[in-house]
PDB file of N, CA and C in Angstrom:
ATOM      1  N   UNK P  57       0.851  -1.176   0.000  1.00 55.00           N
ATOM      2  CA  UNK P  57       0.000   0.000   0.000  1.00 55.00           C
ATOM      3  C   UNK P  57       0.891   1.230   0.000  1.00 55.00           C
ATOM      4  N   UNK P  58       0.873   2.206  -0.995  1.00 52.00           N
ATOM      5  CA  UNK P  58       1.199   3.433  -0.578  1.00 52.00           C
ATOM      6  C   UNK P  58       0.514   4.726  -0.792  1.00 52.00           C
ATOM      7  N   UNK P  59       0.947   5.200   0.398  1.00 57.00           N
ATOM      8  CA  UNK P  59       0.133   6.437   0.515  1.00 57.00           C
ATOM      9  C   UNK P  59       1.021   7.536   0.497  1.00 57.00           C
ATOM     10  N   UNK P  60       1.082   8.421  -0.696  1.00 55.00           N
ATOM     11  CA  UNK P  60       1.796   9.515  -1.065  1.00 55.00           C
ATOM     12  C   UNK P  60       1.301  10.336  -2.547  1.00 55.00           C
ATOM     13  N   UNK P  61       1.350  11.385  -2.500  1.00 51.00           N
ATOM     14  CA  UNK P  61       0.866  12.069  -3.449  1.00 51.00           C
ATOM     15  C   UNK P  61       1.757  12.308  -4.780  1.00 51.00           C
ATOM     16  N   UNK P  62       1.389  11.820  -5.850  1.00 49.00           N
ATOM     17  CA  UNK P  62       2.598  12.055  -6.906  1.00 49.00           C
ATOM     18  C   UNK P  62       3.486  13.239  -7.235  1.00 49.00           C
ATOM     19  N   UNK P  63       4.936  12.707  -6.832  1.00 52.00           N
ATOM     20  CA  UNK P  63       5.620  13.977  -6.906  1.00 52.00           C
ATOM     21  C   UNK P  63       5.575  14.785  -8.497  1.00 52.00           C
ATOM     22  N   UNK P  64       5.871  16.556  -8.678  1.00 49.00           N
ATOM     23  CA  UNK P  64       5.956  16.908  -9.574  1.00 49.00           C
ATOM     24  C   UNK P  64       7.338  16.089 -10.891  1.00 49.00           C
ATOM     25  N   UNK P  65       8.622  15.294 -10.180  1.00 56.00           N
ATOM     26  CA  UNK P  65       9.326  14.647 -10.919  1.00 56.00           C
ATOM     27  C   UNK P  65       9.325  13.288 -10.049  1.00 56.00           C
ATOM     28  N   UNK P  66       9.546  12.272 -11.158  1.00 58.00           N
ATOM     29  CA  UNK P  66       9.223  10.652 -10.052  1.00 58.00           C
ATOM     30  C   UNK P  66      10.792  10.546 -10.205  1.00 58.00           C
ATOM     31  N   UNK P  67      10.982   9.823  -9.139  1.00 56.00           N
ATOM     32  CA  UNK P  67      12.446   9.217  -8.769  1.00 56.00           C
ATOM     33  C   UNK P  67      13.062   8.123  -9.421  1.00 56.00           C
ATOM     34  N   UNK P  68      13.904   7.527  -9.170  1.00 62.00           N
ATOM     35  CA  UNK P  68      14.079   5.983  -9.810  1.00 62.00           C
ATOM     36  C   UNK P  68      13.755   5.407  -8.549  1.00 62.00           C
ATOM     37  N   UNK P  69      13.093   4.340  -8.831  1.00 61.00           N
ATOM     38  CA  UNK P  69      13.094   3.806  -6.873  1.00 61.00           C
ATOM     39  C   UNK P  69      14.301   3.089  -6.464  1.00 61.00           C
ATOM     40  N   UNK P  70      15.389   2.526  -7.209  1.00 59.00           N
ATOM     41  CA  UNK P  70      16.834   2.701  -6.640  1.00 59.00           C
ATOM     42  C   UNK P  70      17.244   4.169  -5.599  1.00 59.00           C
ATOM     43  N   UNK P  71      16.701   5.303  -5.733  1.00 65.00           N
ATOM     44  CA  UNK P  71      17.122   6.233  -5.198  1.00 65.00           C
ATOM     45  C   UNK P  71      16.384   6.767  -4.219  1.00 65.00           C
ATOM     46  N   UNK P  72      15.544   5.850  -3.854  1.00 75.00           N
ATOM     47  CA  UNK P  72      14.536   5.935  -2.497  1.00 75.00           C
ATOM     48  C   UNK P  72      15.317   5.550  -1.221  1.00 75.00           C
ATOM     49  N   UNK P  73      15.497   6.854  -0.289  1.00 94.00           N
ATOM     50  CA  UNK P  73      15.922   6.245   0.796  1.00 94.00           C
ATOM     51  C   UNK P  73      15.529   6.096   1.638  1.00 94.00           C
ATOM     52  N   UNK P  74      14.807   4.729   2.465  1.00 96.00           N
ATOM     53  CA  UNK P  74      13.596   4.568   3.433  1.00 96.00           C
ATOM     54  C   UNK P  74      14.027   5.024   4.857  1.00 96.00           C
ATOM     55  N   UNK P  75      13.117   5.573   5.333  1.00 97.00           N
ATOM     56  CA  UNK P  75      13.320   5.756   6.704  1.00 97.00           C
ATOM     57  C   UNK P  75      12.173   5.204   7.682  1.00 97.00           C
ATOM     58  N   UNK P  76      12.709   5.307   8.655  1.00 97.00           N
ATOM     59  CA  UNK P  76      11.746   4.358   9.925  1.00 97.00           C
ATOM     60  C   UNK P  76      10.955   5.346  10.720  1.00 97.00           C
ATOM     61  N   UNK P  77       9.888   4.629  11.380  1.00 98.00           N
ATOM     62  CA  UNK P  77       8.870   5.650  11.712  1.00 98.00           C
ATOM     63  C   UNK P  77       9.728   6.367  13.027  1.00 98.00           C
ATOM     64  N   UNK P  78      10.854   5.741  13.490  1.00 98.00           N
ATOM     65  CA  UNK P  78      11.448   5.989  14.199  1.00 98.00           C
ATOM     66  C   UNK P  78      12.024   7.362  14.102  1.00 98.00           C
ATOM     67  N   UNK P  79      12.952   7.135  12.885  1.00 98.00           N
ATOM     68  CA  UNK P  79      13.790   7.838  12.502  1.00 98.00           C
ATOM     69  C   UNK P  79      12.671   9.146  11.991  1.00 98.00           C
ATOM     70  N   UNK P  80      12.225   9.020  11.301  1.00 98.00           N
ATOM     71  CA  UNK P  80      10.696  10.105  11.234  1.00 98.00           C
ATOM     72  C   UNK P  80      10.627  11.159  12.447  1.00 98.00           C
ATOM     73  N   UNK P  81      10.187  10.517  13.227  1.00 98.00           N
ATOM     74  CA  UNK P  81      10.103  11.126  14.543  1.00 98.00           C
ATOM     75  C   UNK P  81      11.157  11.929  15.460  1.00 98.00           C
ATOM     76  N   UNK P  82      12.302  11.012  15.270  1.00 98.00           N
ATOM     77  CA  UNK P  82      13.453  12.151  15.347  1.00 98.00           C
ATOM     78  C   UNK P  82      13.590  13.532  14.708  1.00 98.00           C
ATOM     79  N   UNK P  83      13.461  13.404  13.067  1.00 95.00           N
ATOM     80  CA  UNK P  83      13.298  14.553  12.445  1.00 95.00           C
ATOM     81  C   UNK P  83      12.719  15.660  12.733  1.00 95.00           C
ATOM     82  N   UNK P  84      11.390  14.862  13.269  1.00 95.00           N
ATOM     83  CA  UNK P  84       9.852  15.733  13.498  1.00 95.00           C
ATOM     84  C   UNK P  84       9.751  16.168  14.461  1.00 95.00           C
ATOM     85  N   UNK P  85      10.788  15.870  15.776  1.00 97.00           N
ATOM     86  CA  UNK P  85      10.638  15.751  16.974  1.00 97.00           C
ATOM     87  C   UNK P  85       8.976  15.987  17.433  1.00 97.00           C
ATOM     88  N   UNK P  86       8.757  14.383  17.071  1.00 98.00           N
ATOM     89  CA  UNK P  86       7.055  13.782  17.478  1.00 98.00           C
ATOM     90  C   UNK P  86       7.504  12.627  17.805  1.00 98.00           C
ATOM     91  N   UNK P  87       6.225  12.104  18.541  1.00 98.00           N
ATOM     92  CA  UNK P  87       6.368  10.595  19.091  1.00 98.00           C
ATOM     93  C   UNK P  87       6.056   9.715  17.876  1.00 98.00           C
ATOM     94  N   UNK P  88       6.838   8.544  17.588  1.00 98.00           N
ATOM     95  CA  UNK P  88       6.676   7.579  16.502  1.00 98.00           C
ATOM     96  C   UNK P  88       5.124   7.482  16.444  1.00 98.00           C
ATOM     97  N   UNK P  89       4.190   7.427  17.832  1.00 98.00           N
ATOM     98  CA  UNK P  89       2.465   7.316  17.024  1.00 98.00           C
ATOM     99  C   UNK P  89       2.094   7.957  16.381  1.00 98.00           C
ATOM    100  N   UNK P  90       2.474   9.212  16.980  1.00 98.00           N
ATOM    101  CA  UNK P  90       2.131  10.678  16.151  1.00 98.00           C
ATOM    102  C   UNK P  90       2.432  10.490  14.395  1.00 98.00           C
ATOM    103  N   UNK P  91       3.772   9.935  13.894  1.00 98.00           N
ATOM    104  CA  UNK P  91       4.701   9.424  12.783  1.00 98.00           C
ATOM    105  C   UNK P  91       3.284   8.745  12.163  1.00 98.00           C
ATOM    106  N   UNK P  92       2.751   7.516  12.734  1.00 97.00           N
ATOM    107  CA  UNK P  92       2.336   7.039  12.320  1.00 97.00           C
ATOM    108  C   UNK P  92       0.774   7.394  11.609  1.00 97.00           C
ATOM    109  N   UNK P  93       0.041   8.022  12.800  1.00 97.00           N
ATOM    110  CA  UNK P  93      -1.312   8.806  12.847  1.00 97.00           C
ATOM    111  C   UNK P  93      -1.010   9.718  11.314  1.00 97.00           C
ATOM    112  N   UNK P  94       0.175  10.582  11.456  1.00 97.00           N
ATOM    113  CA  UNK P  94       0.336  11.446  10.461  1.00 97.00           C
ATOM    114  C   UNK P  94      -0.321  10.589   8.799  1.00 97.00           C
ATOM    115  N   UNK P  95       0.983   9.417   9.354  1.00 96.00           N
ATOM    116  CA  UNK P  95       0.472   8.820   7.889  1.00 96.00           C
ATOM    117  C   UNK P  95      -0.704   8.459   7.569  1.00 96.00           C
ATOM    118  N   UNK P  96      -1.170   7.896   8.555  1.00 95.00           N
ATOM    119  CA  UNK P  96      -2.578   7.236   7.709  1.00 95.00           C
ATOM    120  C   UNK P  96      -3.621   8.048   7.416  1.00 95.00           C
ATOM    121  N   UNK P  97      -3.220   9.427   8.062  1.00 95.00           N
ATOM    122  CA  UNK P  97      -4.568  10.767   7.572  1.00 95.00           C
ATOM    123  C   UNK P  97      -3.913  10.903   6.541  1.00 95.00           C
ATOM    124  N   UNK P  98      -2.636  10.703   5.737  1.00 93.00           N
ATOM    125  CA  UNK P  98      -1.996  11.342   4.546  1.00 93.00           C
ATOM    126  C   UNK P  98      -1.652  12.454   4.749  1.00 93.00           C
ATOM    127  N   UNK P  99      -0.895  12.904   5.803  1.00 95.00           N
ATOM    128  CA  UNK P  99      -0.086  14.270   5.836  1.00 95.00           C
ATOM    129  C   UNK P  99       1.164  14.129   5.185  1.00 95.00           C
ATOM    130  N   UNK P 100       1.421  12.709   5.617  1.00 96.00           N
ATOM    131  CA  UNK P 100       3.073  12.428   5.163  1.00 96.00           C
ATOM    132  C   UNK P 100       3.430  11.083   4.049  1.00 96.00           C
ATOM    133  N   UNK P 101       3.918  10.900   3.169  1.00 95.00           N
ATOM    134  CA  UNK P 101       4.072   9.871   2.202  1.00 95.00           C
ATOM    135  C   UNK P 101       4.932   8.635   3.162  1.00 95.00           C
ATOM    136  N   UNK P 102       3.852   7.422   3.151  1.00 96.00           N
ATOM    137  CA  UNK P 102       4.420   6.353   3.775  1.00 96.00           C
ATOM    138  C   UNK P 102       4.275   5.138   2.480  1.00 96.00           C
ATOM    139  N   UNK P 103       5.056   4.196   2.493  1.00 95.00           N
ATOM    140  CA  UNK P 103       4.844   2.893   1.677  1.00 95.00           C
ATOM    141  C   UNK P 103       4.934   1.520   3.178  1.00 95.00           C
ATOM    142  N   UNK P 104       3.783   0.686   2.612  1.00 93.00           N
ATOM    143  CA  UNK P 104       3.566  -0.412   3.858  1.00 93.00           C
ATOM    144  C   UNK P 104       3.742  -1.798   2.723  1.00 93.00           C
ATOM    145  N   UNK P 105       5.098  -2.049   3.137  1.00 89.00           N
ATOM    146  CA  UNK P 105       5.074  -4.142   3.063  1.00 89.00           C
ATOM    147  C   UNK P 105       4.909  -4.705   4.049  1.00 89.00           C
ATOM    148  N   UNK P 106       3.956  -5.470   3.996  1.00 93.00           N
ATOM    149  CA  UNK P 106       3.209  -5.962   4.529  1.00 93.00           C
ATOM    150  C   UNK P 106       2.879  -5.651   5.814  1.00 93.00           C
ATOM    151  N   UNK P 107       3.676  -6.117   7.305  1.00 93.00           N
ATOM    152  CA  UNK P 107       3.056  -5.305   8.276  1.00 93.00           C
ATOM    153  C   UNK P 107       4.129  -4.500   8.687  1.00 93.00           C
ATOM    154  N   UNK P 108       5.495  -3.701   7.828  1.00 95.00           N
ATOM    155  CA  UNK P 108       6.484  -2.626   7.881  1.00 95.00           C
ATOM    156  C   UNK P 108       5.598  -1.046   7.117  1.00 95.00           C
ATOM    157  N   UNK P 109       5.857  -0.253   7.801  1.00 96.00           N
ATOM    158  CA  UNK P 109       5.948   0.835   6.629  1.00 96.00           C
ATOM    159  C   UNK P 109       7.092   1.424   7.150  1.00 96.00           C
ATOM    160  N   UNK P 110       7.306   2.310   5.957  1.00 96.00           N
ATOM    161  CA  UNK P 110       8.480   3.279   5.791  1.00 96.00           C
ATOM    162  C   UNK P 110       8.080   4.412   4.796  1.00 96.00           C
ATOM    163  N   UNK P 111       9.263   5.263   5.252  1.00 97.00           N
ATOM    164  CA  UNK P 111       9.167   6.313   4.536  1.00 97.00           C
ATOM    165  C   UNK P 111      10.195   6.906   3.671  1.00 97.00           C
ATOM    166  N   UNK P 112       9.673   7.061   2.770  1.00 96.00           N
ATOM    167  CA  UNK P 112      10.751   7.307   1.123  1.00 96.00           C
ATOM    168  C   UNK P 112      11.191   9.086   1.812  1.00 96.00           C
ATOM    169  N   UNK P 113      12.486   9.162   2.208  1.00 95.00           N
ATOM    170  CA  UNK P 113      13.350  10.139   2.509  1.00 95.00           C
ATOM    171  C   UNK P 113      12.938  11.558   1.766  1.00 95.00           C
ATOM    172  N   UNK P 114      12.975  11.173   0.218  1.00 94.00           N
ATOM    173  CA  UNK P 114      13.098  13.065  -0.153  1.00 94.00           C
ATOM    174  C   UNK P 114      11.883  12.876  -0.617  1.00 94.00           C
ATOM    175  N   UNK P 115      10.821  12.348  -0.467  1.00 93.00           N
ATOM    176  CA  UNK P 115       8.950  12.363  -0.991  1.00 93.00           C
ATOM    177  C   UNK P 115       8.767  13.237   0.449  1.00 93.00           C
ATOM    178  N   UNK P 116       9.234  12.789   1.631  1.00 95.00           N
ATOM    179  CA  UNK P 116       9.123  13.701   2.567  1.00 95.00           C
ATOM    180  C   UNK P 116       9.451  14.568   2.931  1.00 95.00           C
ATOM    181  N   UNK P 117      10.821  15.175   2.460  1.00 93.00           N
ATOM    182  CA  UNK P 117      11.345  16.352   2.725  1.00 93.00           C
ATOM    183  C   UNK P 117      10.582  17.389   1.549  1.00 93.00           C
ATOM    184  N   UNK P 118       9.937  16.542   0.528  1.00 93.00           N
ATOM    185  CA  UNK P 118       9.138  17.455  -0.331  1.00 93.00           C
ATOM    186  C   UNK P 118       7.940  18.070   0.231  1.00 93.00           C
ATOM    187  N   UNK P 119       7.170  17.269   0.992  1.00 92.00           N
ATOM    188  CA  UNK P 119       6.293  17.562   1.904  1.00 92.00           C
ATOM    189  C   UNK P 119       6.242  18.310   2.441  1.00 92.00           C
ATOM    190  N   UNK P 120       7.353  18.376   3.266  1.00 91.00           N
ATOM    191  CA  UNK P 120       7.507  18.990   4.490  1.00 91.00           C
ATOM    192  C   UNK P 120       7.952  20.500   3.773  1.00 91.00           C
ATOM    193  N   UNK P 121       8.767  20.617   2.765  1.00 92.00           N
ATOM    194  CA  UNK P 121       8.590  21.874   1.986  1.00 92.00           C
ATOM    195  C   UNK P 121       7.602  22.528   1.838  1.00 92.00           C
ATOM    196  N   UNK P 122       6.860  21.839   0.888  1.00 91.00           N
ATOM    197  CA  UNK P 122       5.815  22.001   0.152  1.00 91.00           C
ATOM    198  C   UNK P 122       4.708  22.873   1.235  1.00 91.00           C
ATOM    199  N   UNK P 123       4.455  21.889   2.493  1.00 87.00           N
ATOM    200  CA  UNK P 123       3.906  22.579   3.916  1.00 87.00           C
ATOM    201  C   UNK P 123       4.502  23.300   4.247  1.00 87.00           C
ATOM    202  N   UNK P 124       5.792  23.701   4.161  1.00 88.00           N
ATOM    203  CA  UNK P 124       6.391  25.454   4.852  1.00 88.00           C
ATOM    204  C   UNK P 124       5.775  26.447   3.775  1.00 88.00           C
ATOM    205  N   UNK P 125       5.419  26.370   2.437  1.00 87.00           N
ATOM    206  CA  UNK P 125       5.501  27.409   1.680  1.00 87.00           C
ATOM    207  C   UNK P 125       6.399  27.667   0.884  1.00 87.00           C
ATOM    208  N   UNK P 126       7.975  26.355   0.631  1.00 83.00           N
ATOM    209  CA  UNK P 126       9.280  26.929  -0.056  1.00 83.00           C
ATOM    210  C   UNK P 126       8.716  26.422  -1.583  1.00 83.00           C
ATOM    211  N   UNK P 127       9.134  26.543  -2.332  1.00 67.00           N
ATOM    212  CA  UNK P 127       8.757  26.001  -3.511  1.00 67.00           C
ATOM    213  C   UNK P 127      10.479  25.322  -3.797  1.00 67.00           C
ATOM    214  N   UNK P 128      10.371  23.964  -4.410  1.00 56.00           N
ATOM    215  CA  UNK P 128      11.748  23.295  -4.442  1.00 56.00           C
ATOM    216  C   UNK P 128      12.139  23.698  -5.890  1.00 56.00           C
ATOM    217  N   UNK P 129      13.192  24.253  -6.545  1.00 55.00           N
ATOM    218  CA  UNK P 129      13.685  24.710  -8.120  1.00 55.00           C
ATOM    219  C   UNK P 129      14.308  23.639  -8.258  1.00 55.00           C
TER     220      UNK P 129
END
């Protein structure tokens, strides 16, 4: 299952770098549920095998742009 909104350029998925809801949360300084809650309302681009998800590194830092207002050139 993934839940993420199509970026304006797609990646190669060789160049996806996953991160953990863990590691998420560090970033975010939020609690990993919070990480998680985020995702499943679709605030944040998560991909789920089977009972793992993760998160594709720069789909999220696009996000998280995209939500400040920067526009990425």
């Amino acid at each position: 299952e993934i839940n993420m909104q199509v970026p304006s350029t797609m990646l190669p998925v060789s160049s996806l770098k996953m991160l953990t809801a863990a590691q998420v949360a560090d970033l975010l300084q939020v609690s990993v549920p919070h990480v998680y809650r985020m995702a499943k309302e679709g605030q944040i681009p998560s991909i789920t095998f089977g009972r793992s998800v993760r998160f594709p590194e720069a789909l999220l830092h696009e996000t998280l742009l995209r939500s400040l207002g920067v526009q990425d050139e």
